[in-house]
């Protein structure tokens, strides 16, 4: 790192201190990767948390600095190891990359903080260090996927994130976890096989791995290779759709998300399934380009799968009896919104897809953590056992309510902003009938979230015999959750600024 | 048909990919699933390396600063596949570890039999 810095100082005459901000993405990943492997060496629980929260905070602060730099100076490319572009790996940091990674690091930091007060109730004591190693490693690989401008580099980071995520599920060591992890790992390795095959076809046409160079080579070698390009496009869509829980390929998700410890579920739902989608968007618009993608049926396919996910995911959620399983199916529905936004194929749709990535990651993580603390404090899992929980745990249910309202689409909250703008985007494309899908999905969301909230707070027979705040967690255990929900409301309030910022860096 | 014969490497690797994919997806035995995954990955390595290979060219190793007049085989696919092999090996190792765990818990590695068993040794 110091070598990098001195190299820049010596070779670049116009070097200024401001330019050193370009090192922050690489620095974040390097610090997290190195830090991750030092965590298992620490023996005390407190030490592990101090180091991991420190790492998380450093990553977060570096990302804040990076976002500010991008906001002031615009997007930039960073050559890793100072090899020029076609040979070396390049990071591309634009508005989208910086803001998405900022929120991912923030969510991970909050989940890590929350797990200090709850994790050892779900997993064995000696595994806490391993858990923090895995989350730190996961964050590093996720940031790598978000930043990368090189398809093969993206694939490697994707594999690291998959293995780390599998570790986060199986860390609980119950039979359901082993089964869920095997299901996830098998489908995930199918997905990564397809992605690697797609890269092979792409390389055979273009002879490059850098996204920019592939795009140039593709536009020159278009004639005669249309089928090969279409094939690799389909391989990428299915492979990353498997990892990103696109509707008919989501079958691994409910088992994995419901059986994992609550902080893991929050991480899986908030961050892990989002990264493949970001990679998919990058592949569509930075590698193939809008002209190629819009001339194929891929976007229509995404639109159909997204719509199906929005409806059927919600219907499946309604049918569940376990709380965490219900929230997991709700994630399938919410991923449907993101694929729907990409599938619309216009600028607003894509902007909203990326906005929804951020909105859903803050909302669903607080929802999962709130649900986790219900389960932890009461020992129950099924929805009908949580009647009257509002009297016993008023603050936690309040946070749950706020997040649920956001997913249902109550104005000002982030879920509403993305639904409203997705509706606008579908009107823009002239597909008015899609409004019915958005509306139906919102209704269904209300149908399965409201009974929990209503039975939790109201009803004479529900509250009978419950003691006010008897099961409440201490406020310091809930602080991270409260901050998370405040930021969630902030994402809704500041949606104008955020959407403008994303729009500036949009690939279209 | 002549196209297929000229590109026999690519054709073979796609066929192998199909075999591996189906074994991974449809077989119930965990070990066979892992073998299927390895066949699938190996077929991709074959495809990648066959793209970069040119018949009659030398390996890209420069000896005594003399550049060969024949030209070299593209080294990048080989380098990439080295990384790919590392990834495949680590996924395989993880899957095998999980298979051991599965056997300890359920006493079998046939996934269809496991579906039948309601509660294992460590019932949740």
Coordinates of C-alpha atoms in Angstrom, one line a residue:
Chain A
X1 CA 0.0 0.0 0.0
X2 CA 2.7 2.4 0.9
X3 CA 4.6 1.3 -2.2
X4 CA 1.5 2.2 -4.2
X5 CA 1.3 5.6 -2.6
X6 CA 4.9 6.4 -3.1
X7 CA 4.7 5.2 -6.7
X8 CA 1.9 7.6 -7.3
X9 CA 3.8 10.4 -5.6
X10 CA 6.9 9.8 -7.7
X11 CA 5.5 9.1 -11.1
X12 CA 2.7 11.5 -11.3
X13 CA 3.9 15.1 -11.4
X14 CA 0.4 16.4 -11.0
X15 CA -0.3 14.3 -8.0
X16 CA -2.3 15.9 -5.3
X17 CA -3.5 14.6 -2.0
X18 CA -7.1 14.6 -3.4
X19 CA -6.1 11.9 -5.9
X20 CA -5.1 9.6 -3.2
X21 CA -8.8 9.1 -2.6
X22 CA -8.7 6.9 -5.7
X23 CA -6.9 4.3 -3.5
X24 CA -9.8 4.0 -1.1
X25 CA -11.7 1.2 -2.9
X26 CA -8.7 -1.1 -3.1
X27 CA -7.6 -0.1 0.4
X28 CA -11.1 -1.0 1.8
X29 CA -10.9 -4.5 0.2
X30 CA -7.3 -5.1 1.3
X31 CA -7.9 -4.0 4.9
X32 CA -11.0 -6.2 5.2
X33 CA -9.3 -9.2 3.6
X34 CA -6.3 -9.0 5.8
X35 CA -8.3 -8.2 8.9
X36 CA -10.7 -11.1 8.3
X37 CA -7.9 -13.7 8.8
X38 CA -6.6 -12.1 11.9
X39 CA -10.0 -12.4 13.7
X40 CA -9.8 -16.1 14.5
X41 CA -6.5 -15.5 16.4
X42 CA -8.3 -13.4 19.0
X43 CA -9.5 -15.4 21.9
X44 CA -11.9 -13.1 23.8
X45 CA -15.4 -12.3 22.5
X46 CA -14.9 -8.6 23.3
X47 CA -11.6 -8.5 21.4
X48 CA -13.2 -10.1 18.3
X49 CA -16.0 -7.6 18.3
X50 CA -13.7 -4.6 18.9
X51 CA -11.5 -5.6 15.9
X52 CA -14.4 -6.5 13.6
X53 CA -16.4 -3.3 14.4
X54 CA -13.2 -1.4 13.9
X55 CA -12.7 -3.0 10.5
X56 CA -16.3 -2.3 9.6
X57 CA -16.0 1.3 10.7
X58 CA -12.8 1.9 8.7
X59 CA -14.5 0.4 5.6
X60 CA -17.5 2.6 6.2
X61 CA -15.5 5.8 6.7
X62 CA -13.4 5.0 3.6
X63 CA -16.6 4.5 1.6
X64 CA -18.0 7.8 2.9
X65 CA -14.7 9.5 1.8
X66 CA -14.9 7.8 -1.6
X67 CA -18.6 8.8 -2.1
X68 CA -17.8 12.4 -1.3
X69 CA -14.8 12.3 -3.7
X70 CA -17.0 10.8 -6.5
X71 CA -19.7 13.4 -5.8
X72 CA -17.1 16.2 -6.2
X73 CA -14.9 14.9 -8.9
X74 CA -17.0 12.4 -10.8
X75 CA -16.4 8.8 -11.7
X76 CA -12.9 7.4 -12.2
X77 CA -11.0 4.2 -13.2
X78 CA -8.3 2.7 -11.0
X79 CA -5.6 0.3 -12.4
X80 CA -4.6 -2.3 -9.8
X81 CA -0.9 -3.0 -9.8
X82 CA -0.3 -0.2 -12.3
X83 CA -0.7 -2.5 -15.4
X84 CA -2.5 -0.6 -18.0
X85 CA -6.1 -1.5 -18.8
X86 CA -6.2 -4.5 -21.2
X87 CA -3.7 -6.5 -19.1
X88 CA -4.4 -5.5 -15.5
X89 CA -7.6 -5.5 -13.5
X90 CA -9.4 -2.3 -13.3
X91 CA -11.9 -0.9 -10.8
X92 CA -14.5 1.4 -12.1
X93 CA -15.9 3.7 -9.4
X94 CA -18.8 5.8 -10.4
X95 CA -21.8 7.2 -8.6
X96 CA -23.7 3.9 -8.5
X97 CA -20.7 1.8 -7.3
X98 CA -19.8 4.3 -4.5
X99 CA -23.3 4.8 -3.1
X100 CA -24.3 1.1 -3.3
X101 CA -21.0 0.0 -1.5
X102 CA -21.6 2.8 1.0
X103 CA -24.9 1.3 2.0
X104 CA -23.7 -2.2 1.9
X105 CA -20.8 -1.4 4.3
X106 CA -23.2 0.5 6.6
X107 CA -25.7 -2.3 6.7
X108 CA -23.0 -4.9 7.5
X109 CA -21.6 -2.7 10.2
X110 CA -25.0 -2.4 11.9
X111 CA -25.6 -6.1 11.6
X112 CA -22.2 -6.8 13.1
X113 CA -22.9 -4.5 16.0
X114 CA -26.3 -6.0 16.6
X115 CA -24.9 -9.5 16.6
X116 CA -22.7 -8.6 19.7
X117 CA -25.8 -8.9 21.9
X118 CA -27.5 -11.8 20.3
X119 CA -25.2 -14.1 18.4
X120 CA -24.0 -16.4 21.1
X121 CA -27.6 -17.4 21.8
X122 CA -27.8 -18.9 18.4
X123 CA -24.3 -20.3 17.7
X124 CA -21.6 -21.9 19.8
X125 CA -19.3 -19.5 21.6
X126 CA -16.1 -20.6 19.9
X127 CA -17.7 -19.9 16.5
X128 CA -18.2 -16.2 17.0
X129 CA -14.7 -15.4 15.7
X130 CA -15.4 -17.5 12.6
X131 CA -18.7 -15.7 12.1
X132 CA -16.9 -12.3 12.1
X133 CA -14.2 -13.6 9.8
X134 CA -16.9 -14.8 7.3
X135 CA -18.8 -11.5 7.5
X136 CA -15.7 -9.4 6.9
X137 CA -14.6 -11.6 4.0
X138 CA -18.1 -11.5 2.6
X139 CA -18.1 -7.7 2.7
X140 CA -14.7 -7.5 1.0
X141 CA -15.9 -9.8 -1.8
X142 CA -19.2 -8.0 -2.2
X143 CA -17.4 -4.7 -2.5
X144 CA -15.1 -6.3 -5.1
X145 CA -18.1 -7.4 -7.2
X146 CA -19.5 -3.9 -7.0
X147 CA -16.3 -2.1 -8.0
X148 CA -14.9 -4.4 -10.6
X149 CA -14.6 -3.6 -14.3
X150 CA -13.3 -7.0 -15.2
X151 CA -15.6 -9.9 -15.8
X152 CA -13.3 -12.7 -14.5
X153 CA -12.4 -10.7 -11.4
X154 CA -16.1 -10.4 -10.8
X155 CA -16.5 -14.1 -11.1
X156 CA -13.8 -14.8 -8.5
X157 CA -15.3 -12.4 -6.1
X158 CA -18.7 -14.0 -6.7
X159 CA -17.3 -17.4 -5.7
X160 CA -15.7 -16.0 -2.6
X161 CA -19.0 -14.4 -1.6
X162 CA -20.9 -17.6 -2.2
X163 CA -18.5 -19.7 0.0
X164 CA -18.6 -17.1 2.8
X165 CA -22.4 -17.0 2.6
X166 CA -22.6 -20.8 2.8
X167 CA -20.4 -20.6 5.9
X168 CA -22.7 -18.1 7.5
X169 CA -25.6 -20.5 7.0
X170 CA -24.0 -23.6 8.2
X171 CA -22.3 -22.0 11.2
X172 CA -25.4 -22.8 13.3
X173 CA -24.7 -26.5 12.8
X174 CA -28.3 -27.8 13.0
X175 CA -29.6 -30.4 10.6
X176 CA -31.8 -27.8 8.8
X177 CA -28.8 -25.6 8.2
X178 CA -26.7 -28.4 6.7
X179 CA -29.5 -29.3 4.3
X180 CA -30.1 -25.7 3.4
X181 CA -26.4 -25.0 2.8
X182 CA -26.1 -28.1 0.5
X183 CA -29.1 -26.9 -1.5
X184 CA -27.6 -23.4 -1.8
X185 CA -24.2 -24.6 -2.6
X186 CA -25.3 -27.0 -5.3
X187 CA -27.6 -24.4 -7.0
X188 CA -24.9 -21.8 -6.6
X189 CA -22.2 -23.9 -8.2
X190 CA -24.6 -24.6 -11.1
X191 CA -25.0 -20.8 -11.4
X192 CA -21.3 -20.1 -11.3
X193 CA -20.7 -22.8 -13.9
X194 CA -23.1 -21.1 -16.2
X195 CA -21.4 -17.7 -15.5
X196 CA -18.0 -19.1 -16.3
X197 CA -19.3 -20.7 -19.5
X198 CA -20.7 -17.3 -20.4
X199 CA -17.3 -15.7 -19.8
X200 CA -15.7 -18.4 -22.0
X201 CA -18.0 -17.6 -24.9
X202 CA -17.5 -13.9 -24.4
X203 CA -13.8 -14.3 -24.4
X204 CA -13.9 -16.4 -27.6
X205 CA -15.6 -13.6 -29.4
X206 CA -13.8 -10.6 -27.9
X207 CA -10.4 -11.9 -26.6
X208 CA -10.7 -9.5 -23.6
X209 CA -11.8 -9.5 -20.0
X210 CA -12.0 -5.8 -19.4
X211 CA -15.6 -4.7 -19.7
X212 CA -14.7 -1.7 -21.9
X213 CA -12.5 -3.6 -24.3
X214 CA -15.1 -6.4 -24.6
X215 CA -17.7 -3.9 -25.5
X216 CA -15.5 -2.4 -28.2
X217 CA -14.6 -5.9 -29.6
X218 CA -18.2 -7.0 -29.5
X219 CA -19.4 -4.1 -31.6
X220 CA -16.7 -4.8 -34.2
X221 CA -17.3 -8.6 -34.3
X222 CA -21.0 -8.5 -34.1
X223 CA -21.9 -10.0 -37.5
X224 CA -21.9 -13.8 -37.5
X225 CA -21.6 -14.0 -33.7
X226 CA -25.2 -13.0 -32.8
X227 CA -26.1 -16.4 -31.6
X228 CA -22.9 -16.8 -29.5
X229 CA -23.6 -13.4 -27.9
X230 CA -27.2 -14.2 -27.2
X231 CA -26.1 -17.6 -25.7
X232 CA -23.6 -15.9 -23.3
X233 CA -26.3 -13.3 -22.4
X234 CA -28.7 -16.1 -21.5
X235 CA -26.0 -18.0 -19.5
X236 CA -25.2 -14.9 -17.5
X237 CA -28.9 -14.2 -16.8
X238 CA -29.7 -17.7 -15.6
X239 CA -26.4 -18.1 -13.7
X240 CA -26.7 -14.8 -11.8
X241 CA -30.5 -15.2 -11.6
X242 CA -29.8 -18.4 -9.6
X243 CA -27.5 -16.6 -7.2
X244 CA -29.7 -13.5 -7.0
X245 CA -33.0 -15.4 -6.4
X246 CA -34.8 -14.5 -9.6
X247 CA -38.3 -16.0 -9.2
X248 CA -38.4 -19.5 -10.6
X249 CA -34.7 -20.0 -9.5
X250 CA -35.3 -18.9 -5.9
X251 CA -35.9 -22.4 -4.5
X252 CA -32.7 -22.3 -2.3
X253 CA -33.6 -19.0 -0.7
X254 CA -36.4 -19.7 1.8
X255 CA -34.6 -22.7 3.5
X256 CA -31.3 -20.9 3.6
X257 CA -32.6 -17.6 5.0
X258 CA -35.0 -19.1 7.5
X259 CA -32.6 -21.6 9.0
X260 CA -29.6 -19.3 9.4
X261 CA -28.9 -17.4 12.6
X262 CA -30.8 -14.0 12.4
X263 CA -27.7 -11.8 11.8
X264 CA -26.8 -14.2 8.9
X265 CA -30.3 -14.0 7.5
X266 CA -30.1 -10.3 7.6
X267 CA -26.8 -10.3 5.8
X268 CA -27.9 -12.8 3.2
X269 CA -31.1 -11.0 2.4
X270 CA -29.7 -7.5 2.5
X271 CA -26.3 -7.9 0.8
X272 CA -25.6 -11.4 -0.6
X273 CA -28.5 -11.7 -3.1
X274 CA -28.0 -8.0 -4.2
X275 CA -24.4 -8.4 -5.4
X276 CA -25.1 -10.8 -8.4
X277 CA -27.8 -8.4 -9.5
X278 CA -25.4 -5.5 -9.6
X279 CA -23.0 -7.7 -11.5
X280 CA -25.8 -8.6 -13.9
X281 CA -26.6 -4.9 -14.5
X282 CA -23.0 -4.2 -15.2
X283 CA -22.7 -7.1 -17.6
X284 CA -25.9 -5.9 -19.5
X285 CA -25.0 -2.3 -19.9
X286 CA -21.2 -2.1 -19.6
X287 CA -20.3 -5.3 -21.5
X288 CA -23.1 -5.9 -24.0
X289 CA -24.5 -2.4 -24.2
X290 CA -28.1 -1.3 -24.3
X291 CA -28.4 -1.8 -28.1
X292 CA -27.5 -5.5 -27.9
X293 CA -29.6 -6.2 -24.8
X294 CA -32.7 -4.4 -26.0
X295 CA -32.7 -6.3 -29.3
X296 CA -33.0 -9.6 -27.6
X297 CA -35.8 -11.1 -25.5
X298 CA -33.8 -11.0 -22.3
X299 CA -35.3 -7.8 -20.9
X300 CA -38.8 -9.1 -21.5
X301 CA -37.8 -12.4 -19.8
X302 CA -36.7 -10.4 -16.8
X303 CA -39.9 -8.4 -16.8
X304 CA -42.0 -11.6 -16.8
X305 CA -39.9 -13.3 -14.1
X306 CA -39.9 -10.1 -12.0
X307 CA -43.6 -9.8 -12.2
X308 CA -44.2 -13.5 -11.4
X309 CA -41.8 -13.1 -8.5
X310 CA -43.6 -10.1 -7.2
X311 CA -47.0 -11.9 -7.2
X312 CA -46.1 -15.5 -6.4
X313 CA -43.4 -14.6 -3.9
X314 CA -46.0 -12.7 -2.0
X315 CA -48.6 -15.4 -2.2
X316 CA -46.0 -18.0 -1.0
X317 CA -45.2 -15.6 1.9
X318 CA -48.8 -15.5 2.9
X319 CA -49.0 -19.2 3.1
X320 CA -46.1 -19.6 5.5
X321 CA -46.5 -20.2 9.2
X322 CA -43.0 -19.4 10.3
X323 CA -42.1 -15.8 10.7
X324 CA -38.6 -16.0 9.2
X325 CA -39.8 -18.1 6.3
X326 CA -42.4 -15.5 5.5
X327 CA -39.8 -12.8 5.5
X328 CA -37.6 -14.9 3.3
X329 CA -40.4 -15.3 0.7
X330 CA -41.0 -11.6 0.9
X331 CA -37.3 -11.2 -0.2
X332 CA -38.2 -13.2 -3.3
X333 CA -41.0 -10.8 -4.0
X334 CA -38.7 -7.8 -3.4
X335 CA -36.1 -9.2 -5.7
X336 CA -38.9 -9.4 -8.2
X337 CA -39.2 -5.5 -8.1
X338 CA -35.5 -5.2 -8.9
X339 CA -35.7 -7.5 -11.9
X340 CA -38.9 -5.8 -12.9
X341 CA -37.1 -2.5 -12.9
X342 CA -34.2 -3.8 -15.0
X343 CA -36.7 -5.5 -17.3
X344 CA -38.6 -2.3 -18.1
X345 CA -35.5 -1.3 -20.1
X346 CA -35.7 2.4 -19.7
X347 CA -33.6 4.8 -17.6
X348 CA -36.0 5.4 -14.8
X349 CA -36.6 1.6 -14.4
X350 CA -32.9 0.9 -14.1
X351 CA -32.4 3.8 -11.7
X352 CA -35.2 2.5 -9.5
X353 CA -33.8 -1.0 -9.7
X354 CA -30.6 0.3 -8.1
X355 CA -32.5 2.5 -5.7
X356 CA -34.5 -0.5 -4.6
X357 CA -31.3 -2.5 -4.1
X358 CA -30.4 0.1 -1.5
X359 CA -33.9 0.5 -0.1
X360 CA -34.4 -3.2 0.3
X361 CA -31.1 -3.8 1.9
X362 CA -31.7 -1.3 4.7
X363 CA -35.4 -2.3 5.1
X364 CA -35.0 -6.1 5.0
X365 CA -32.0 -6.2 7.3
X366 CA -33.9 -4.3 10.1
X367 CA -36.9 -6.5 9.5
X368 CA -34.9 -9.7 9.9
X369 CA -33.1 -8.4 13.0
X370 CA -36.4 -7.4 14.6
X371 CA -37.9 -10.8 13.8
X372 CA -34.7 -12.4 15.1
X373 CA -35.1 -10.6 18.4
X374 CA -38.7 -11.7 18.7
X375 CA -37.6 -15.3 18.2
X376 CA -34.7 -14.9 20.6
X377 CA -36.7 -13.4 23.4
X378 CA -39.8 -15.6 23.2
X379 CA -38.3 -18.9 21.9
X380 CA -41.1 -19.2 19.4
X381 CA -40.9 -19.4 15.6
X382 CA -44.5 -19.4 14.2
X383 CA -46.4 -16.3 13.4
X384 CA -49.4 -17.1 15.6
X385 CA -47.2 -17.2 18.7
X386 CA -46.4 -13.5 18.3
X387 CA -49.8 -12.3 19.3
X388 CA -49.5 -9.5 21.8
X389 CA -45.8 -9.2 21.3
X390 CA -46.3 -5.4 21.0
X391 CA -46.9 -5.1 24.7
X392 CA -43.9 -7.2 25.6
X393 CA -41.5 -5.7 23.1
X394 CA -43.0 -2.4 22.0
X395 CA -39.8 -0.8 20.5
X396 CA -38.8 -3.9 18.5
X397 CA -42.3 -4.3 17.1
X398 CA -42.3 -0.6 16.3
X399 CA -39.2 -1.1 14.1
X400 CA -40.7 -4.1 12.6
X401 CA -43.8 -2.1 11.8
X402 CA -41.8 0.7 10.2
X403 CA -39.9 -1.7 7.9
X404 CA -43.1 -3.6 7.1
X405 CA -44.9 -0.3 6.2
X406 CA -42.0 0.5 3.9
X407 CA -42.3 -2.9 2.1
X408 CA -46.1 -2.4 1.8
X409 CA -45.5 1.0 0.3
X410 CA -46.6 3.7 2.7
X411 CA -45.6 7.2 1.4
X412 CA -42.3 8.7 2.4
X413 CA -40.8 5.3 3.2
X414 CA -38.3 3.9 0.7
X415 CA -40.6 1.1 -0.5
X416 CA -43.2 3.6 -1.6
X417 CA -40.6 5.7 -3.5
X418 CA -39.5 2.7 -5.6
X419 CA -43.0 1.4 -6.2
X420 CA -44.2 4.9 -7.3
X421 CA -41.3 5.4 -9.6
X422 CA -41.5 1.9 -11.0
X423 CA -45.2 2.6 -11.8
X424 CA -44.0 5.8 -13.5
X425 CA -41.4 3.9 -15.4
X426 CA -43.9 1.4 -16.6
X427 CA -46.2 4.1 -17.8
X428 CA -43.3 5.6 -19.6
X429 CA -42.7 2.4 -21.6
X430 CA -46.4 2.3 -22.4
X431 CA -47.1 -0.9 -20.6
X432 CA -50.0 0.3 -18.4
X433 CA -51.1 -3.2 -17.5
X434 CA -47.9 -3.6 -15.4
X435 CA -49.5 -1.2 -12.8
X436 CA -51.8 -4.0 -11.9
X437 CA -48.8 -6.2 -11.0
X438 CA -47.3 -3.5 -8.8
X439 CA -50.7 -2.8 -7.1
X440 CA -51.5 -6.5 -6.6
X441 CA -48.1 -7.1 -5.1
X442 CA -48.5 -4.2 -2.7
X443 CA -51.9 -5.4 -1.6
X444 CA -50.5 -8.9 -1.0
X445 CA -47.6 -7.4 1.1
X446 CA -50.2 -5.6 3.3
X447 CA -52.1 -8.9 3.6
X448 CA -49.3 -10.8 5.2
X449 CA -47.5 -8.0 7.2
X450 CA -50.5 -6.3 8.8
X451 CA -52.0 -9.2 10.7
X452 CA -48.7 -9.6 12.6
X453 CA -48.6 -5.9 13.5
X454 CA -52.3 -5.7 14.4
X455 CA -52.2 -8.9 16.5
X456 CA -49.1 -7.6 18.1
X457 CA -50.4 -4.3 19.3
X458 CA -54.1 -4.6 19.6
X459 CA -56.9 -7.0 20.6
X460 CA -58.1 -7.7 24.1
X461 CA -57.5 -11.4 24.0
X462 CA -54.0 -11.0 22.5
X463 CA -52.7 -8.6 25.1
X464 CA -54.3 -10.5 28.0
X465 CA -51.8 -11.7 30.5
X466 CA -48.9 -10.0 28.8
X467 CA -46.7 -7.7 31.0
X468 CA -45.6 -4.4 29.5
X469 CA -42.0 -4.6 28.2
X470 CA -41.4 -7.9 30.1
X471 CA -39.4 -9.3 27.2
X472 CA -37.8 -6.1 25.9
X473 CA -34.2 -6.1 25.1
X474 CA -32.0 -3.4 26.8
X475 CA -31.8 -0.2 24.8
X476 CA -28.1 -0.6 24.1
X477 CA -28.8 -4.0 22.4
X478 CA -31.4 -2.3 20.2
X479 CA -29.4 0.8 19.4
X480 CA -28.0 -0.5 16.1
X481 CA -31.4 -1.6 15.0
X482 CA -32.8 1.9 15.8
X483 CA -30.0 3.5 13.8
X484 CA -30.7 1.2 10.9
X485 CA -34.4 2.1 10.9
X486 CA -33.7 5.8 11.2
X487 CA -31.4 5.5 8.1
X488 CA -34.1 3.5 6.4
X489 CA -36.6 6.4 6.9
X490 CA -33.7 8.7 5.8
X491 CA -33.4 6.8 2.5
X492 CA -37.0 7.5 1.9
X493 CA -36.8 11.2 2.9
X494 CA -33.7 11.8 0.9
X495 CA -34.8 9.8 -2.0
X496 CA -34.7 12.8 -4.3
X497 CA -31.0 13.4 -3.7
X498 CA -30.2 9.7 -3.9
X499 CA -32.1 9.1 -7.1
X500 CA -30.4 12.2 -8.7
X501 CA -27.0 10.8 -7.6
X502 CA -27.7 7.4 -9.1
X503 CA -29.1 8.9 -12.3
X504 CA -25.8 10.8 -12.8
X505 CA -23.9 7.6 -13.0
X506 CA -26.4 5.4 -14.7
X507 CA -25.0 3.2 -17.5
X508 CA -27.7 3.9 -20.0
Chain B
X1 CA -21.3 -31.1 -39.6
X2 CA -17.9 -30.0 -40.9
X3 CA -18.2 -27.1 -38.5
X4 CA -18.7 -29.5 -35.6
X5 CA -15.7 -31.5 -36.6
X6 CA -13.5 -28.5 -37.0
X7 CA -14.5 -27.3 -33.5
X8 CA -14.4 -30.7 -31.9
X9 CA -12.8 -29.3 -28.7
X10 CA -15.7 -26.9 -28.2
X11 CA -18.3 -29.5 -29.1
X12 CA -16.8 -32.0 -26.7
X13 CA -16.6 -29.4 -23.9
X14 CA -20.2 -28.4 -24.4
X15 CA -21.3 -32.1 -24.3
X16 CA -19.2 -32.6 -21.1
X17 CA -20.8 -29.5 -19.6
X18 CA -24.2 -30.9 -20.3
X19 CA -23.3 -34.3 -18.7
X20 CA -21.9 -32.6 -15.6
X21 CA -24.8 -30.2 -15.3
X22 CA -27.4 -33.0 -15.5
X23 CA -25.5 -35.2 -13.0
X24 CA -25.2 -32.2 -10.6
X25 CA -28.9 -31.4 -11.0
X26 CA -30.6 -34.8 -11.1
X27 CA -28.5 -37.2 -9.1
X28 CA -29.4 -37.8 -5.5
X29 CA -26.1 -39.1 -4.3
X30 CA -24.0 -36.3 -2.8
X31 CA -20.7 -37.8 -4.0
X32 CA -22.1 -38.2 -7.6
X33 CA -23.3 -34.6 -7.4
X34 CA -19.8 -33.4 -6.6
X35 CA -18.3 -35.5 -9.4
X36 CA -20.9 -33.9 -11.7
X37 CA -19.8 -30.5 -10.6
X38 CA -16.2 -31.3 -11.3
X39 CA -17.0 -32.6 -14.8
X40 CA -18.9 -29.4 -15.4
X41 CA -16.0 -27.2 -14.3
X42 CA -13.4 -29.3 -16.1
X43 CA -15.4 -28.9 -19.4
X44 CA -15.2 -25.1 -19.0
X45 CA -11.4 -25.3 -18.4
X46 CA -11.2 -27.4 -21.6
X47 CA -13.2 -24.8 -23.5
X48 CA -11.2 -21.9 -22.2
X49 CA -7.8 -23.4 -22.9
X50 CA -8.9 -24.6 -26.4
X51 CA -9.8 -21.0 -27.2
X52 CA -6.4 -19.8 -26.4
X53 CA -4.4 -22.7 -27.9
X54 CA -2.9 -22.4 -31.4
X55 CA -1.5 -25.5 -33.0
X56 CA 2.2 -25.4 -33.6
X57 CA 3.0 -22.4 -31.4
X58 CA 5.3 -22.5 -28.4
X59 CA 4.5 -22.1 -24.7
X60 CA 4.9 -18.5 -23.7
X61 CA 8.2 -18.9 -21.9
X62 CA 11.0 -16.6 -22.9
X63 CA 14.4 -18.2 -22.5
X64 CA 17.7 -16.2 -22.6
X65 CA 15.7 -13.1 -23.8
X66 CA 15.3 -14.8 -27.2
X67 CA 11.9 -14.3 -28.6
X68 CA 10.7 -17.3 -30.6
X69 CA 10.0 -16.7 -34.3
X70 CA 7.0 -19.1 -34.2
X71 CA 4.9 -17.0 -31.9
X72 CA 3.3 -18.1 -28.7
X73 CA 0.1 -19.6 -27.4
X74 CA -2.1 -17.0 -25.6
X75 CA -1.2 -17.4 -21.9
X76 CA -4.2 -15.6 -20.5
X77 CA -6.7 -18.4 -20.7
X78 CA -4.3 -20.8 -19.0
X79 CA -3.7 -18.2 -16.2
X80 CA -7.4 -17.7 -15.8
X81 CA -8.1 -21.4 -15.6
X82 CA -5.5 -21.8 -12.9
X83 CA -7.6 -19.5 -10.9
X84 CA -10.7 -21.4 -12.0
X85 CA -9.2 -24.6 -10.7
X86 CA -8.4 -23.1 -7.4
X87 CA -12.1 -21.9 -7.1
X88 CA -13.4 -25.4 -8.1
X89 CA -11.1 -27.2 -5.7
X90 CA -12.2 -25.0 -2.8
X91 CA -15.9 -25.5 -3.6
X92 CA -15.3 -29.2 -3.9
X93 CA -13.5 -29.3 -0.5
X94 CA -16.4 -27.4 1.1
X95 CA -19.0 -29.7 -0.4
X96 CA -17.1 -32.8 0.7
X97 CA -16.9 -31.3 4.3
X98 CA -20.7 -30.7 4.2
X99 CA -21.2 -34.3 2.9
X100 CA -19.3 -35.6 5.9
X101 CA -21.5 -33.5 8.2
X102 CA -24.6 -34.7 6.3
X103 CA -23.6 -38.3 6.9
X104 CA -22.9 -37.7 10.6
X105 CA -26.4 -36.2 11.0
X106 CA -28.5 -38.4 8.9
X107 CA -26.5 -41.6 8.3
X108 CA -27.0 -41.4 4.6
X109 CA -25.8 -39.2 1.7
X110 CA -28.8 -39.9 -0.6
X111 CA -30.7 -36.7 -0.7
X112 CA -34.1 -38.3 -1.5
X113 CA -33.8 -40.5 1.6
X114 CA -33.0 -37.4 3.6
X115 CA -36.2 -35.8 2.4
X116 CA -38.1 -38.7 3.9
X117 CA -36.5 -38.4 7.3
X118 CA -38.3 -35.8 9.4
X119 CA -36.1 -35.4 12.3
X120 CA -32.3 -36.2 12.4
X121 CA -30.1 -36.8 15.3
X122 CA -30.0 -33.1 16.2
X123 CA -33.7 -32.2 15.8
X124 CA -34.3 -28.5 15.8

